[in-house]
Short mmCIF file of C-alpha atoms and ligand atoms in Angstrom, two decimals:
data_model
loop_
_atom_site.label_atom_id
_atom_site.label_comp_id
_atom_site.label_asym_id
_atom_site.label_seq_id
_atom_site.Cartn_x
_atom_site.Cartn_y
_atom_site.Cartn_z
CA UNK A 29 87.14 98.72 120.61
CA UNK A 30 87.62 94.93 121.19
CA UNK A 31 86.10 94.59 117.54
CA UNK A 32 88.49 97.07 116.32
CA UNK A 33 91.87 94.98 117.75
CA UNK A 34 90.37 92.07 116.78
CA UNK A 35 90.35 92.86 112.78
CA UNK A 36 93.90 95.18 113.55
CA UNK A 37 95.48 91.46 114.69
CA UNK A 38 93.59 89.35 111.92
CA UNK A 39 96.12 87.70 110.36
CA UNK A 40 99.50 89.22 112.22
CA UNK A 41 102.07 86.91 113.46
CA UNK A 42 102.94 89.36 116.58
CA UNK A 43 102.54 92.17 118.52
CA UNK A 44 105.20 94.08 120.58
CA UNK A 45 104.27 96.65 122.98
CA UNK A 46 99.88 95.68 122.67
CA UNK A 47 99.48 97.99 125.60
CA UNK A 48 101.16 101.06 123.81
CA UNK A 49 98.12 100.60 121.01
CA UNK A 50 95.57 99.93 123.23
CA UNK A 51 96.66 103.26 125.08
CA UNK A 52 96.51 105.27 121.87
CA UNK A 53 93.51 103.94 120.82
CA UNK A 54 91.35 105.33 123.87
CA UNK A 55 92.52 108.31 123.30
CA UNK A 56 91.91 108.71 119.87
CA UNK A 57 92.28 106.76 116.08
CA UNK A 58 95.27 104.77 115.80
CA UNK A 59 97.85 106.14 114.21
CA UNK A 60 100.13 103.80 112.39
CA UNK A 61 102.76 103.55 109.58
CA UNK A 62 104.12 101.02 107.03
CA UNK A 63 107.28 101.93 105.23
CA UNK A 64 108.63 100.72 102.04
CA UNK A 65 111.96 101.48 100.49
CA UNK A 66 111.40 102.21 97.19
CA UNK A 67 113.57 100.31 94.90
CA UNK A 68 112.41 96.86 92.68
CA UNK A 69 109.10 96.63 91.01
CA UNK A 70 106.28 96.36 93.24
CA UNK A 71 104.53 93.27 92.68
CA UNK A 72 102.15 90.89 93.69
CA UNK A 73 103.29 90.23 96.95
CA UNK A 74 102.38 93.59 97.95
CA UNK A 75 98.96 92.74 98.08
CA UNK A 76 99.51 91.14 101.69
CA UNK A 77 100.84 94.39 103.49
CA UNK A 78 98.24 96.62 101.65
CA UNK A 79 95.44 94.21 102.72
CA UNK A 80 96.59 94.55 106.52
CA UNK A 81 96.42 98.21 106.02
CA UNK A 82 92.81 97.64 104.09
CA UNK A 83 92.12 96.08 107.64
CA UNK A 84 93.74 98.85 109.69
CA UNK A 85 91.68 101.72 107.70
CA UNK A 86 88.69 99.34 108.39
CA UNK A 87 89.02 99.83 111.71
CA UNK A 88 89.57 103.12 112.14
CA UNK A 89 93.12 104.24 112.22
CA UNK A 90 95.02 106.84 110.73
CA UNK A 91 97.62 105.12 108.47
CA UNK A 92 100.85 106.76 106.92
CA UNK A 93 102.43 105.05 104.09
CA UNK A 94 105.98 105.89 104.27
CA UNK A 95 107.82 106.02 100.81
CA UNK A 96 110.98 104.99 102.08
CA UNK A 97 113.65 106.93 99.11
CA UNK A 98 116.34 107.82 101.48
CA UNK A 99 116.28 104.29 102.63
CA UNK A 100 116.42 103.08 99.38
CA UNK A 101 119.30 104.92 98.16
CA UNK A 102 120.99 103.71 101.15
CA UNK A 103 120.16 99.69 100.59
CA UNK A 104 120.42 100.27 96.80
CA UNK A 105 124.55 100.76 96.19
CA UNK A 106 124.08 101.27 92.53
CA UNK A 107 120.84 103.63 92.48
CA UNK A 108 121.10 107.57 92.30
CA UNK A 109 118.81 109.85 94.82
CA UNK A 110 116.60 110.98 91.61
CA UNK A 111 116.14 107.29 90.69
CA UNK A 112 114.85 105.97 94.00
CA UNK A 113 112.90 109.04 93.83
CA UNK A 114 110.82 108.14 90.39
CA UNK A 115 110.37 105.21 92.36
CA UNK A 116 108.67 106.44 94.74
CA UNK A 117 105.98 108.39 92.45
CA UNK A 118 105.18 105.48 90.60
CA UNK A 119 104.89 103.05 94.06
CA UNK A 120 102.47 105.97 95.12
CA UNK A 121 100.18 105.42 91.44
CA UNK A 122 100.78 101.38 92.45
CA UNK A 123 99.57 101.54 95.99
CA UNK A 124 96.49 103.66 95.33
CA UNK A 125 95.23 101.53 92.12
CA UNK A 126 96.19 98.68 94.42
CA UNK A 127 94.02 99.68 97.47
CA UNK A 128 91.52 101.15 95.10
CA UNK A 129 91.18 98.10 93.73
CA UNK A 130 90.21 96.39 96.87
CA UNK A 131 88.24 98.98 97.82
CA UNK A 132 90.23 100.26 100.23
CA UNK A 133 88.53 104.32 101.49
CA UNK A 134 91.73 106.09 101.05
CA UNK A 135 91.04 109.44 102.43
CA UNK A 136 92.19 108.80 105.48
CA UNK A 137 95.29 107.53 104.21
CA UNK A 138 98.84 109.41 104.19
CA UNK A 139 101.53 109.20 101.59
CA UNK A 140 104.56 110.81 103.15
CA UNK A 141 107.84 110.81 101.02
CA UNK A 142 110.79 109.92 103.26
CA UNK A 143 112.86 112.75 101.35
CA UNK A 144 110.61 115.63 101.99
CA UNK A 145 111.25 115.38 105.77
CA UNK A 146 114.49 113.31 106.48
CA UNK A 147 116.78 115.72 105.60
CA UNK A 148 115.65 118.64 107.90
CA UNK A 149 118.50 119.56 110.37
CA UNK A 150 116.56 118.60 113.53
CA UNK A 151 116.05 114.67 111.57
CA UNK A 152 119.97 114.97 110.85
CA UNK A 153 120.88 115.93 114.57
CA UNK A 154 118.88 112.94 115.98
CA UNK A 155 120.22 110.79 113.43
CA UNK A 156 123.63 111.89 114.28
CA UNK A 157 122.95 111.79 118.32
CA UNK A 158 121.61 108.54 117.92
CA UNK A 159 124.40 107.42 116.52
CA UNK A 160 126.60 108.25 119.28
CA UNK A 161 123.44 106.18 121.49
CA UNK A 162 123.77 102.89 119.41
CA UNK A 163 126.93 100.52 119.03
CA UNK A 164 128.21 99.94 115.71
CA UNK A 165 127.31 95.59 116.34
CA UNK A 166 124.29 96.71 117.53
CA UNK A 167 123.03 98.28 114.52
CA UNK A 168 124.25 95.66 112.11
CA UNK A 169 122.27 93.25 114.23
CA UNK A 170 119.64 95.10 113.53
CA UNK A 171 119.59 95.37 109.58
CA UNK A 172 121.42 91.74 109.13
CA UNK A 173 117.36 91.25 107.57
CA UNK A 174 116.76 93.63 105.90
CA UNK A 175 120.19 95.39 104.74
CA UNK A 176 121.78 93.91 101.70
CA UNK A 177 124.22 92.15 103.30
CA UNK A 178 127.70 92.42 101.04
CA UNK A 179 131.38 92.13 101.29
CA UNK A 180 132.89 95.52 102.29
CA UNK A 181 129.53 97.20 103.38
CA UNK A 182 129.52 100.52 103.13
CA UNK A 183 127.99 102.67 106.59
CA UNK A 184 124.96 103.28 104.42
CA UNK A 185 123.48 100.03 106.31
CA UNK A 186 124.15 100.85 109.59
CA UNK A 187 122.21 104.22 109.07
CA UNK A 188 119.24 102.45 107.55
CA UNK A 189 117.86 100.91 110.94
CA UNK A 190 118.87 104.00 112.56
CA UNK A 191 116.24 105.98 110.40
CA UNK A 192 113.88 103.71 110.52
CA UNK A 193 113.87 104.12 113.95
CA UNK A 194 113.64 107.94 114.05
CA UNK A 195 111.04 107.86 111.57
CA UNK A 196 108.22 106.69 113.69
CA UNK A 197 108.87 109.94 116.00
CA UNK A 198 108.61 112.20 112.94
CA UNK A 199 105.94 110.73 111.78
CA UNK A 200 104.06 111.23 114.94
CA UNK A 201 102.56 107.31 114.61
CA UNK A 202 101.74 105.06 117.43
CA UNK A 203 102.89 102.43 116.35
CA UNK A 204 104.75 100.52 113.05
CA UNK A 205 104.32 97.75 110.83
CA UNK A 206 105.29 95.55 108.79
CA UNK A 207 106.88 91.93 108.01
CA UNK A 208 108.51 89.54 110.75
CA UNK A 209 111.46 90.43 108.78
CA UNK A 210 111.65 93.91 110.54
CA UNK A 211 111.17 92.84 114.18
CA UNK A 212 115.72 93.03 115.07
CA UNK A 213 114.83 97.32 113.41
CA UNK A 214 111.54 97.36 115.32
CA UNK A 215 113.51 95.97 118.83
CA UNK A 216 116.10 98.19 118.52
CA UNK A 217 113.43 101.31 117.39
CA UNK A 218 112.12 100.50 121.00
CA UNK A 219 115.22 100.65 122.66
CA UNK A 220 116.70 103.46 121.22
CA UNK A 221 114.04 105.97 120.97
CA UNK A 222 113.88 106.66 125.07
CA UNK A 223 118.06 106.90 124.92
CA UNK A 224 117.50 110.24 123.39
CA UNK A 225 114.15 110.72 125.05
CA UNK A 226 111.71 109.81 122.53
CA UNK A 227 108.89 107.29 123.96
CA UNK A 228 108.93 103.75 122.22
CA UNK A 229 106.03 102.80 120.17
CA UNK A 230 104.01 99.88 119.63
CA UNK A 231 105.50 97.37 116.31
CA UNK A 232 103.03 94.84 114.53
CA UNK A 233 104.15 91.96 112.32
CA UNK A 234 102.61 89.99 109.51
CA UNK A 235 104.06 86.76 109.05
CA UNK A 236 106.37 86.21 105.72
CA UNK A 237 103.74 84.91 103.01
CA UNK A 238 105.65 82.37 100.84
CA UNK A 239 105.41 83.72 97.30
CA UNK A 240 103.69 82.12 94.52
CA UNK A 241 106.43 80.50 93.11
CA UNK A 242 107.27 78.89 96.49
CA UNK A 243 110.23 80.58 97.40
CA UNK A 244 110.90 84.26 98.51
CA UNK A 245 109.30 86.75 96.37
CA UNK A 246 112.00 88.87 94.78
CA UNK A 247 111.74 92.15 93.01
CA UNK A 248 114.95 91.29 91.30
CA UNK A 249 114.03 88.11 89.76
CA UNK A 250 111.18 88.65 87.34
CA UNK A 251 110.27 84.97 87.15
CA UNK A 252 109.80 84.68 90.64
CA UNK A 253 107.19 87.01 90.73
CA UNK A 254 103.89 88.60 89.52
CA UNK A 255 104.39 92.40 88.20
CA UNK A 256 101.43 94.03 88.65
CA UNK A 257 101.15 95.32 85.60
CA UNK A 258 101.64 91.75 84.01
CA UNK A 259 99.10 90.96 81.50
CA UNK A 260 96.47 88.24 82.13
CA UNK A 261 98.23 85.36 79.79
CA UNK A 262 101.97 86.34 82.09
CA UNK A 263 99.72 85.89 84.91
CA UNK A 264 98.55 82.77 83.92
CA UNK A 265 101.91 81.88 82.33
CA UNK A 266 103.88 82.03 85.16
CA UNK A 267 101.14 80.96 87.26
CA UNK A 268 101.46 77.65 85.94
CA UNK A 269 104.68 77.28 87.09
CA UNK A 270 103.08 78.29 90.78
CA UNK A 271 104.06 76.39 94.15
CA UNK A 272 101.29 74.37 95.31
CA UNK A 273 102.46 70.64 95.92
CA UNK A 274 99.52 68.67 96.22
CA UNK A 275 98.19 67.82 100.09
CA UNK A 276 100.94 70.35 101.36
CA UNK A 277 99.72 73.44 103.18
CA UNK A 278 103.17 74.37 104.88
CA UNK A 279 104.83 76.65 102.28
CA UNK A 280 102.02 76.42 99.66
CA UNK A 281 102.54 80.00 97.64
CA UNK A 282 98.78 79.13 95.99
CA UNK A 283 97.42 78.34 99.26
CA UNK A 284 98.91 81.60 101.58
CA UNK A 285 97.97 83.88 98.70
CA UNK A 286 94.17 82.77 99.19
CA UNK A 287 94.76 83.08 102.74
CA UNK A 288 95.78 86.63 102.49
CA UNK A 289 95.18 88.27 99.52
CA UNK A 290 92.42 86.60 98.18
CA UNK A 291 89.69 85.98 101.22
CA UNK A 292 90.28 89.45 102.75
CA UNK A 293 89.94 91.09 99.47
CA UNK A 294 86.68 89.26 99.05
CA UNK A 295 85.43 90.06 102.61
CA UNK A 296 86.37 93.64 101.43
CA UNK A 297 84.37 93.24 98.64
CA UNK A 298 81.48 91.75 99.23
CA UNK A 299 81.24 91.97 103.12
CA UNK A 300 81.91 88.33 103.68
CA UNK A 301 85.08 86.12 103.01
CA UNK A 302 84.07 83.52 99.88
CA UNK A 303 86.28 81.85 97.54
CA UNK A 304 85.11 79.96 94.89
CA UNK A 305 86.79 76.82 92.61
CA UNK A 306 84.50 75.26 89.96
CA UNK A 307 84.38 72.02 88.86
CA UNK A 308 83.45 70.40 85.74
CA UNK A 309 80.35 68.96 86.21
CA UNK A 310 80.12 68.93 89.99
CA UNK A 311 79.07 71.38 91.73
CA UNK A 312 81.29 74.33 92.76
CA UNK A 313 83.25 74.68 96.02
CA UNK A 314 82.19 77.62 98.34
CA UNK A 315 84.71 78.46 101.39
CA UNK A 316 84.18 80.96 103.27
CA UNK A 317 87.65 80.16 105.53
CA UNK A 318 91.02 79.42 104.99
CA UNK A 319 90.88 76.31 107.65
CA UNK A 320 88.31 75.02 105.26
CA UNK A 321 90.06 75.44 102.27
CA UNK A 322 93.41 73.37 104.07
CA UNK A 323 91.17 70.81 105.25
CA UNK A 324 89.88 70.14 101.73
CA UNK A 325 93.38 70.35 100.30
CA UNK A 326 94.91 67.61 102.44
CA UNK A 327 92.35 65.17 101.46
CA UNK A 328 92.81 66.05 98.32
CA UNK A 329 89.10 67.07 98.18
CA UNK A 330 90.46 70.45 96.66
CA UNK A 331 93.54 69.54 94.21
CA UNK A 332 96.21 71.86 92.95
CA UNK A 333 94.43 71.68 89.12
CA UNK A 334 91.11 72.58 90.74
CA UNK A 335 92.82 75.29 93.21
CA UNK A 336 95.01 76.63 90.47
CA UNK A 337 93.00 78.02 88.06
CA UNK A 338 90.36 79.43 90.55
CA UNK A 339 93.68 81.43 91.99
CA UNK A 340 95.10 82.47 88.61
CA UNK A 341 91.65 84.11 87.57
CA UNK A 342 90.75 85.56 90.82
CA UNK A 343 94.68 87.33 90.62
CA UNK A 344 93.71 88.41 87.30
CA UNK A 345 90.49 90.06 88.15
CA UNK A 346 92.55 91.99 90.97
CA UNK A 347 94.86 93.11 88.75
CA UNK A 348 92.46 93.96 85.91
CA UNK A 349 91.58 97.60 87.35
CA UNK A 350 95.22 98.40 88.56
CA UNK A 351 96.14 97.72 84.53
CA UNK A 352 93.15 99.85 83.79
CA UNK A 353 94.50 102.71 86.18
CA UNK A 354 97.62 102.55 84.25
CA UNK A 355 96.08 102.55 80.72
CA UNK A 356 94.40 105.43 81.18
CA UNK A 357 97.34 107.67 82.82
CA UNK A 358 99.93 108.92 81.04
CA UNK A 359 101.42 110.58 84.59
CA UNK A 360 101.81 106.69 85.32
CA UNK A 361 102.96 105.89 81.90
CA UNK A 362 105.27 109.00 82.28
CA UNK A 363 107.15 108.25 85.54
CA UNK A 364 107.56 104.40 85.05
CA UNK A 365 109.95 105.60 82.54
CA UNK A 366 111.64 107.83 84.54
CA UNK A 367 111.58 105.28 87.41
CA UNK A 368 112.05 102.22 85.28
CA UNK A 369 114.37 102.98 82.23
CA UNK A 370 114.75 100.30 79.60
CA UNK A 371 118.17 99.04 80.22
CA UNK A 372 120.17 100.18 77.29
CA UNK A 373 120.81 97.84 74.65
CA UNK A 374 124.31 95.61 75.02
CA UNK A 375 126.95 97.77 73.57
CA UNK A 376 127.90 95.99 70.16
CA UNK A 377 130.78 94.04 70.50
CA UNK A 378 133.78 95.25 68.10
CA UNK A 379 133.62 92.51 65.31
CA UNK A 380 137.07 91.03 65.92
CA UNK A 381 138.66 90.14 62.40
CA UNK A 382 137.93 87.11 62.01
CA UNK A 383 140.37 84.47 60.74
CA UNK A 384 139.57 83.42 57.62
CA UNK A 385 140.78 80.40 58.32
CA UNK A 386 144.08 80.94 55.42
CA UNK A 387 144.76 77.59 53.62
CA UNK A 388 148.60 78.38 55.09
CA UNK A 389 149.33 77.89 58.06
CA UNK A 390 149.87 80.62 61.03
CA UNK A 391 153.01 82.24 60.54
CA UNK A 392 155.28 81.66 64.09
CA UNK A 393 157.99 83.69 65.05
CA UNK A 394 160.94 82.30 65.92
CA UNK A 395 163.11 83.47 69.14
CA UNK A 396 166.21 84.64 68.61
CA UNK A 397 167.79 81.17 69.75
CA UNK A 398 165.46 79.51 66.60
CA UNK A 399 163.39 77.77 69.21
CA UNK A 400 159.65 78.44 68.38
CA UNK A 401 157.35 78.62 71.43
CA UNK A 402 154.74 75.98 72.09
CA UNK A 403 156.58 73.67 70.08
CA UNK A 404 157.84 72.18 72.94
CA UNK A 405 155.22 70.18 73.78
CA UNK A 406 155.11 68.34 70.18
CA UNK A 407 158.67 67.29 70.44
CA UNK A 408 158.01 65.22 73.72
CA UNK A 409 157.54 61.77 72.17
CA UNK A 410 158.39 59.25 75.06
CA UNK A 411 160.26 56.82 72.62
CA UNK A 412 161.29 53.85 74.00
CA UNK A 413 164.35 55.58 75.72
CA UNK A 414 161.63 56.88 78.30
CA UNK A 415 161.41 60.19 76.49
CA UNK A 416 165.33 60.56 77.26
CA UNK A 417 166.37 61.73 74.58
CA UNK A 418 163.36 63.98 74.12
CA UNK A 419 163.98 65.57 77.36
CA UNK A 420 167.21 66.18 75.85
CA UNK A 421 166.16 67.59 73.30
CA UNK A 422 163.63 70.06 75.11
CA UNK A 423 164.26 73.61 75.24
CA UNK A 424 162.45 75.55 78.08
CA UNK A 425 161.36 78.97 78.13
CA UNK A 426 163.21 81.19 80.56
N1 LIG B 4 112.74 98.46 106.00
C1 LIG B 4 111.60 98.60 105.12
C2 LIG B 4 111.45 99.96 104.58
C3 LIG B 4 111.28 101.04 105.62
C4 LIG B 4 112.08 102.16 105.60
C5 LIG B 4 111.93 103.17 106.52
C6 LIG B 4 110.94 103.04 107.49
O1 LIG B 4 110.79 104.04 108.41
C7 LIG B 4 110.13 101.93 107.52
C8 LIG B 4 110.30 100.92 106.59
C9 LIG B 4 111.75 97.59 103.97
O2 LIG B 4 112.33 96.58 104.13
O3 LIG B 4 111.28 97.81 102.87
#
């Protein structure tokens, strides 16, 4: 068992609640969700959740994936129920190609859709008593992460944490997890359960990953992040453009995505963590840690132009089989359609006449008092009276 927690915590930034986990796991596998609201794209930076579940199936537990539709109709303002619910298909044909092609065993591996079960009446009545069990500031505290947070927002985002929190008791998990970003809905999933006499369960973290591009990576911006289904020259495209400052590991993209996508995938792989950057004639670099690999960055031992390209064609190779997946099904094909309609085109703009630019000029209409408008202005000519006798002169519009 002490092997088991130790790969469960590789790489987590915290734990709440250990002893709740440890509990459940002498009694039997872990059982243990990770929910995702199904709206943007998924893209690269979903490697680093599905890798700590690669981790968590390594070790024995049961995992749930939770695709979160309800929830994402409920961050989502502008997105209908059938949308988010395409969605949700094709981040099911995503996440499988994805762990598949880390060779993640998914049999014991759940999909649940958060539609198929949240909208039972005994779900509704617990959502509705725990609303009378949470305070309105209590509840925006709690989403002020994760909730789009927007002038005038609607109660959607004060039921969002609230579910969240009722899911783990119908999903019958031990415990959740999921990004550092979560932990104000995990606290208050532990404090509200037992107010309506549901037991608290145990919440695990993984750190926020930088993305590639330095920054946050955002579904909504496609240049900030990798599509999965990019094609190798995007990939290496926009990977050029990737964050990796030289003899900086704090907030190197380049360098977190080895640290958690690329050496557990290869320890996945091959049994053993390795990472390997070529050099022109010198011999290659083997690491078979990410403390080696930072080492060798700050002196500069391991450059961004060496670490660069070994990253961009390692991320390629993971995403070669995932493209594959989706080449050869036209269910995929099918539903990223449905899920991902082409915006339609701009409508066209009615061609306004266009002047033709008459040799005459405009015709002006005169008011009734013979004053034209806009004239004004031309008749000020500050003579050398001061513009006195221009001021006289000027008629103002009532
Ligand atoms: N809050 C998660 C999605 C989620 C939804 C419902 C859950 O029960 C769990 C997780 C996100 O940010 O994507």
């Amino acid at each position: 068992m002490e092997k088991q927690l130790e790969l469960i915590r590789t790489n987590l930034q915290e734990v709440l609640n250990e002893e709740i986990m440890v509990e459940a796991m002498k009694k039997g596998p872990l059982i243990i969700y990770w929910g995702t609201a199904t709206t943007g794209r998924p893209h690269a930076g979903y490697f680093v959740p599905c890798l700590k579940i690669a981790q968590f199936l390594q070790a024995g537990c049961h995992v749930k994936i939770l695709l979160a539709d309800i929830h994402g109709f409920l961050d989502n303002l502008k997105a209908p129920i059938d949308l988010v619910k395409f969605r949700a298909e094709y981040y099911k044909f995503v996440i499988t190609s994805l762990l598949k092609a880390v060779n993640v065993p998914i049999e014991k591996l759940e999909f649940v859709l958060g539609s198929s079960y949240q909208l039972q009446p005994d779900y509704m009545m617990d959502l509705l008593r725990l609303t009378t069990a949470v305070t309105e500031h209590d509840a925006k505290k709690a989403g002020a992460e994760v909730v789009k947070q927007v002038d005038n927002a609607p109660l959607s985002g004060l039921i969002y944490p609230l579910m969240q929190a009722l899911d783990e008791q119908y999903l019958g998990v031990d415990a959740q997890f999921g990004g550092v970003d979560q932990r104000k809905i995990f606290a208050l999933a532990k404090d509200v359960l037992p107010r309506i006499g549901y037991k608290e369960r145990a919440h695990l973290m993984n750190p926020m990953v930088p993305g590639l591009q330095g920054g946050k990576m955002s579904a909504s911006d496609p240049d900030s992040k990798i599509d999965l289904l990019d094609t190798a020259d995007a990939v290496r495209k926009k990977l050029k453009k990737a964050f990796a400052p030289p003899q900086q590991v704090e907030g190197n993209g380049v360098l977190s995505f080895t640290e958690f996508v690329l050496l557990p995938a290869s320890s996945l792989k091959y049994g053993e963590q390795k990472f390997i950057v070529e050099r022109r004639d010198q011999e290659p670099l083997v690491y078979t840690n990410i403390e080696a690999m930072q080492k060798d960055y700050l002196a500069d031992v391991l450059t961004p132009q060496l670490l660069k390209p070994a990253v961009t064609e390692a991320l390629v190779a993971l995403l070669e089989p995932i493209q594959a997946d989706f080449q050869a099904s036209q269910e995929w094909k099918d539903i990223e359609i449905k899920a991902y309609p082409p915006p339609p085109p701009p409508p066209k703009k009615e061609k306004k006449k266009k002047d033709k630019g008459s040799f005459y000029p405009k015709k002006v209409e005169a008011k009734p008092d013979g004053h034209v408008e806009g004239e004004d202005k031309a008749k000020v000519d500050v003579g050398e009276d001061g513009g006195a006798k221009a001021i006289e002169n000027l008629k103002i519009d009532k």
